[in-house]
Amino acid sequence: MTAVSDEQVRQAVGGETLRRLASPVAEEIDQLDAWWRANNYLTIGQIYLQGNPLLREPLTPRHIKPRLLGHWGTSPGLSLIYAHVSRLVRHTGQQAIYLAGPGHGGPALVAAGYLEGTYSEIYPAVSQDEAGMLRLFRQFSSPGGIPSHVSVTTPGSIHEGGELGYVLVHAFGAVMDNPDLLAVAVVGDGEAETGPLEGSWKGVSFLNPERDGAVLPILHLNGAKIAGPTVLSRKDPAEVRRLLEGHGYEVLEVEGSDLPGMHHRFAATLAEAWSKIRAVQHLARTGAWDGTRPRWPLIVLRSPKGWTGPDKVDGVQMEGTWRSHQVPLSGVRDNPEHLAILESWLRSYRPEELFDATGAPSELVRGLAPEGALRMSASPHANGGLLTRDLALPDFRDYAVEVPHPARLRAESTRRLGELLRDVYRDNPDTFRLFCPDETNSNRLGAVFEVSDRAFAERVTADDVAISRNGRVMEVLSEHNCHGWLEGYTLTGRHGMFATYEAFAMVSASQTVQHGKWLQEASRLPWRAKVPSLNVLLTSTAWRNDHNGFSHQGPGLIQVVLTQRGDVARVYLPPDANCLLSVADHCLRSRSYINLIVIDKQPQLQWLNIDQAIEHCARGAGIWDWAGTDDGTSDPDIVLACAGDVVTMETVAAAQILKERLPGFKVRVVNVVDLMTLPRPKDHPHGMSGTLFTELFTDTVDVVFAFHGYPGAIHQLVHGRPDADRFRVRGFIEEGTTTTPFDMTVLNRASRYHLVMDALNNARRLPRGASDLMAWCERKLAEHQAYVVEHLEDMPEVRDWSLGDWAQKG
């Protein structure tokens, strides 16, 4: 589909509606300008004032905050856009949310919610009167107050914008399966220089106008970032236009600083953009769409940085330069000339016209806002938990692997999860999506393609498989896009999962951290409803990425998530398919967590039947009596613990060696599936009781712990437990290459032979024959090294290892 025609727009929107939107009458221009001036006034007040909010007396130093914090430069542009979108919503009833990419313009969005009344409804102490305005000013970027960005405390926000680059991915995620929503995404020109943002223009290649909403990107080129020019603002406008057209957009442009001319031009441009969006959707939803990708509109807004602020200060140009980025007037308390400039600046907005005698917004200002939930600061889409429906989940037991005996059968565990997700797709056609960087089949989740294609709005050829505009499986080779789309999807109330290769989850690890911060802060706000959890599945893991080599070997995201607060972070290491099914069911039902699930996709030994797996996962950790020689009557000689699929196999194999070669040596095997059971209950909500910890690990026996990730994580988690120094951890120590699976464990000193030697070195009682077993382990490691070099694969006794009949005795 090329750009829609004028006739198609008139048919979809109506000529009179379009005319009214594009040509505001004088009274509407006055209303727009008054709201914009009021917002600018409140923005400046938040940055500067701690008294005299309505300028009822001349400004004095005591009215000025001791610390001047905030960002003025982007704020007037953000406010202008907000005012005009509000007018559009009031005329059309369009459901809309506003995402501020330059989120450092936080005071402008706080001011918008205040003018719309939403802020006072949520925070009654910040009332729409002089006292409330003073509280609004004093709380901004102050101790005990609110952050300077468009944070979780800001009504109407699903996007803080503190870390630049994610505004478009959040916007596109928000509108997927959300056909009535318009996400207005303001892209700052500094933000446009980031890698994530540069990759996120491609979102239009995945939207389906039949069932998805629309994103309206507004690239705000105000010329500068914190200390210099931005790339796109200095490019020839024709080059910028061609760049954006190449991404698939129809570019509409507005430029200037003249008033009221800018109000007229922006109103006409916004009307054109919205009407083209509605025309695309009308064609698609009435069967008149030809199936090609629409050319969605995009607005480039060029306005001065720090618009309407001080033009010059101390003879130096401010407006239109990087100097207006933050606080254009510093030292106001101590510099009478600056204080006078500030007062003149504030009075230039004519606050006596904008606020009545009580300090409430005047009727002229209030009249711009839509009503109720149509106010962007009150949209339920920006408080997505209000819209969340529970998933219709099939019984995960129906997908279980039959496991009559431990470690006899090999299966691809994630393939069973794929079958479960297939039916989640089938039963939830508009509330669940899988997001994966081009790896769905590789990660053994391809069963989803039995019920849904991959989403793709670009050209499809005869060679493509399971790709169509009607698909709902999201594949794009960008972790940032997949991660961000899922965040936008869940924050607006729907459910999903992000699946990726373990090592490359680190590409978007910062997004994981930022989302965790959002969820953590949201949990403290009673008006924020809980949203579906961010479920992250890591497969193609460090221990089995033998063919790709060192670049693909890195379990770092576990460490990242462990640093998050306990009321947000969850880390699961299911050792087999049935445990994975149980964990996945729990995660898909949960709210407002980051659930990290780590398990490999390769065929692996299966340990527990479904009932055992459910019980094991419910406890989070347990003793595998069948794997050890501990009779429970007294403390064992050593505890072999494990968390992670490959290291679980090595641990059970080590226990078998000890059982066969040192039958008098008492070994206890403990498997941990919920990593967050290891901390103390006061350190994490999942932390096991001291009694259970002692039951599993004793208080005195040394523990050899084989761990999927970096060894330091376990030491961090068991800190404060009885005699924590007795834990000896083996894990990934940044040793890797293109090699065999077992050699990866050898390189990282986490193989069964290393674990046996660790057990012997750390046990407090050694039976006869221990020294011979140590020597035998050294010989096996040497034998392994020679074998893999000659045969290019692992020794059969390792490669084909499984438990024998001995494991069933007793």
Short mmCIF file of N, CA, C and O in Angstrom, two decimals, residues 66 83 124 202 315 333 667 674 699 734 778:
data_model
loop_
_atom_site.label_atom_id
_atom_site.label_comp_id
_atom_site.label_asym_id
_atom_site.label_seq_id
_atom_site.Cartn_x
_atom_site.Cartn_y
_atom_site.Cartn_z
N PRO A 66 17.05 25.82 46.66
CA PRO A 66 18.51 25.85 46.86
C PRO A 66 19.27 25.06 45.81
O PRO A 66 20.44 25.34 45.54
N ALA A 83 -0.51 19.43 23.92
CA ALA A 83 -1.69 20.28 23.78
C ALA A 83 -2.48 19.92 22.52
O ALA A 83 -3.71 19.78 22.54
N PRO A 124 -4.10 13.63 46.03
CA PRO A 124 -5.00 14.71 46.47
C PRO A 124 -4.29 15.88 47.13
O PRO A 124 -4.78 17.02 47.08
N LYS A 202 11.97 0.19 12.43
CA LYS A 202 11.46 -0.94 11.66
C LYS A 202 10.14 -1.49 12.20
O LYS A 202 9.58 -2.43 11.64
N GLY A 315 24.70 38.02 27.91
CA GLY A 315 25.20 38.25 26.57
C GLY A 315 25.45 36.99 25.76
O GLY A 315 25.91 37.07 24.62
N ARG A 333 19.57 32.67 43.07
CA ARG A 333 19.49 33.18 44.45
C ARG A 333 20.51 34.28 44.72
O ARG A 333 20.26 35.19 45.51
N VAL A 667 27.07 -39.23 50.48
CA VAL A 667 26.88 -38.07 49.60
C VAL A 667 25.41 -37.68 49.57
O VAL A 667 24.54 -38.54 49.39
N ASP A 674 14.69 -22.96 41.88
CA ASP A 674 14.39 -21.54 42.11
C ASP A 674 15.59 -20.95 42.84
O ASP A 674 15.78 -21.15 44.04
N ASP A 699 24.26 -27.49 58.71
CA ASP A 699 24.88 -26.25 59.17
C ASP A 699 26.40 -26.32 59.16
O ASP A 699 27.06 -25.30 59.37
N GLU A 734 34.54 -17.98 32.46
CA GLU A 734 35.02 -17.33 31.23
C GLU A 734 36.09 -18.13 30.53
O GLU A 734 37.05 -17.58 29.99
N GLU A 778 42.19 -37.60 37.75
CA GLU A 778 43.21 -36.91 36.97
C GLU A 778 43.49 -37.65 35.68
O GLU A 778 43.65 -37.03 34.61
#
